[in-house]
Tab-separated table of C-alpha atoms in Angstrom:
chain	number	residue	atom	x	y	z
A	1	MET	CA	62.343	0.193	25.229
A	2	ASN	CA	59.964	-2.831	24.619
A	3	LYS	CA	56.071	-1.013	23.157
A	4	SER	CA	54.484	-4.407	23.602
A	5	LYS	CA	51.277	-2.074	23.533
A	6	ARG	CA	50.462	0.349	20.361
A	7	PRO	CA	48.572	3.267	21.927
A	8	PHE	CA	47.192	3.577	18.748
A	9	THR	CA	45.348	1.335	17.065
A	10	LYS	CA	41.940	1.138	16.004
A	11	SER	CA	39.925	-0.991	17.847
A	12	LYS	CA	37.617	-3.430	15.978
A	13	ARG	CA	34.155	-2.197	17.590
A	14	SER	CA	31.651	-4.971	15.547
A	15	PHE	CA	28.400	-2.978	14.119
A	16	ARG	CA	25.638	-4.208	13.050
A	17	ARG	CA	24.217	-2.889	9.846
A	18	ARG	CA	20.880	-1.258	9.077
A	19	LEU	CA	18.795	-2.875	6.730
A	20	PRO	CA	17.147	0.040	4.054
A	21	PRO	CA	13.467	1.296	4.909
A	22	ILE	CA	12.409	0.440	1.227
A	23	GLN	CA	13.342	-3.188	0.285
A	24	SER	CA	12.985	-3.876	-3.515
A	25	GLY	CA	10.185	-4.868	-3.719
A	26	ASP	CA	8.076	-2.226	-2.664
A	27	ARG	CA	6.632	0.082	-4.539
A	28	ILE	CA	6.318	3.865	-3.594
A	29	ASP	CA	3.278	5.273	-4.846
A	30	TYR	CA	1.057	7.640	-2.962
A	31	ARG	CA	-1.720	4.743	-2.554
A	32	ASN	CA	1.112	2.371	-0.080
A	33	MET	CA	0.254	4.614	2.691
A	34	SER	CA	1.839	2.129	6.106
A	35	LEU	CA	5.391	3.036	3.407
A	36	ILE	CA	4.391	6.257	2.599
A	37	SER	CA	3.400	7.133	7.324
A	38	ARG	CA	6.911	5.930	7.787
A	39	PHE	CA	8.218	8.489	6.042
A	40	ILE	CA	6.416	11.666	7.914
A	41	ASN	CA	6.781	12.960	11.614
A	42	GLU	CA	4.178	13.438	13.661
A	43	GLN	CA	3.376	17.038	12.767
A	44	GLY	CA	3.147	15.603	9.147
A	45	LYS	CA	6.093	16.702	7.852
A	46	ILE	CA	8.510	15.437	5.147
A	47	LEU	CA	11.000	13.886	6.650
A	48	SER	CA	15.496	14.358	6.021
A	49	ARG	CA	16.959	12.018	3.401
A	50	ARG	CA	18.986	12.130	5.767
A	51	VAL	CA	16.711	10.557	8.808
A	52	ASN	CA	15.534	8.499	6.217
A	53	ARG	CA	18.443	7.189	5.846
A	54	VAL	CA	17.198	6.605	1.723
A	55	THR	CA	19.054	7.285	-1.885
A	56	LEU	CA	18.735	10.439	-3.675
A	57	LYS	CA	15.676	9.014	-6.710
A	58	GLN	CA	14.006	7.428	-3.276
A	59	GLN	CA	14.013	10.881	-1.592
A	60	ARG	CA	12.110	12.283	-4.779
A	61	LEU	CA	9.471	9.188	-5.596
A	62	ILE	CA	8.790	9.307	-1.747
A	63	THR	CA	8.121	12.950	-1.994
A	64	ILE	CA	6.663	12.808	-4.677
A	65	ALA	CA	4.119	10.183	-3.520
A	66	ILE	CA	3.257	11.925	0.239
A	67	LYS	CA	2.115	15.801	-1.871
A	68	GLN	CA	0.044	13.394	-3.733
A	69	ALA	CA	-2.064	11.466	-1.066
A	70	ARG	CA	-2.161	14.819	-0.205
A	71	ILE	CA	-3.824	16.254	-2.363
A	72	LEU	CA	-6.116	13.229	-2.429
A	73	SER	CA	-6.168	13.536	1.128
A	74	LEU	CA	-4.846	10.826	2.690
A	75	LEU	CA	-3.213	12.391	4.428
A	76	PRO	CA	-3.348	15.867	6.196
A	77	PHE	CA	-0.669	18.800	5.203
A	78	LEU	CA	-1.036	19.546	9.367
A	79	ASN	CA	-1.037	17.339	11.724
A	80	ASN	CA	-0.912	20.055	15.041
A	81	GLN	CA	-3.128	18.272	17.329
A	82	LYS	CA	-2.480	19.825	20.579
A	83	GLN	CA	-1.955	18.023	23.703
A	84	PHE	CA	-3.109	19.721	26.890
A	85	GLU	CA	-1.793	18.015	29.776
A	86	ARG	CA	-3.992	19.875	33.099
């Protein structure tokens, strides 16, 4: 019994590592709207840490910055604009 093929080997699949959404030079601040707006969805909700792919510390800073921007009315609390199709 010559077994030249191995039935249970791991295939070496190459995968592209995703870039982190926050670089080291980015400041997580309520004034940095281009950065903050990436972490909220269309309804205005804050996205989860798994979706954002950020660390726990970064997620806390993002949440605080989003809440400060909402209080200062830079961001909406809700975005309930219904799209009517006719």
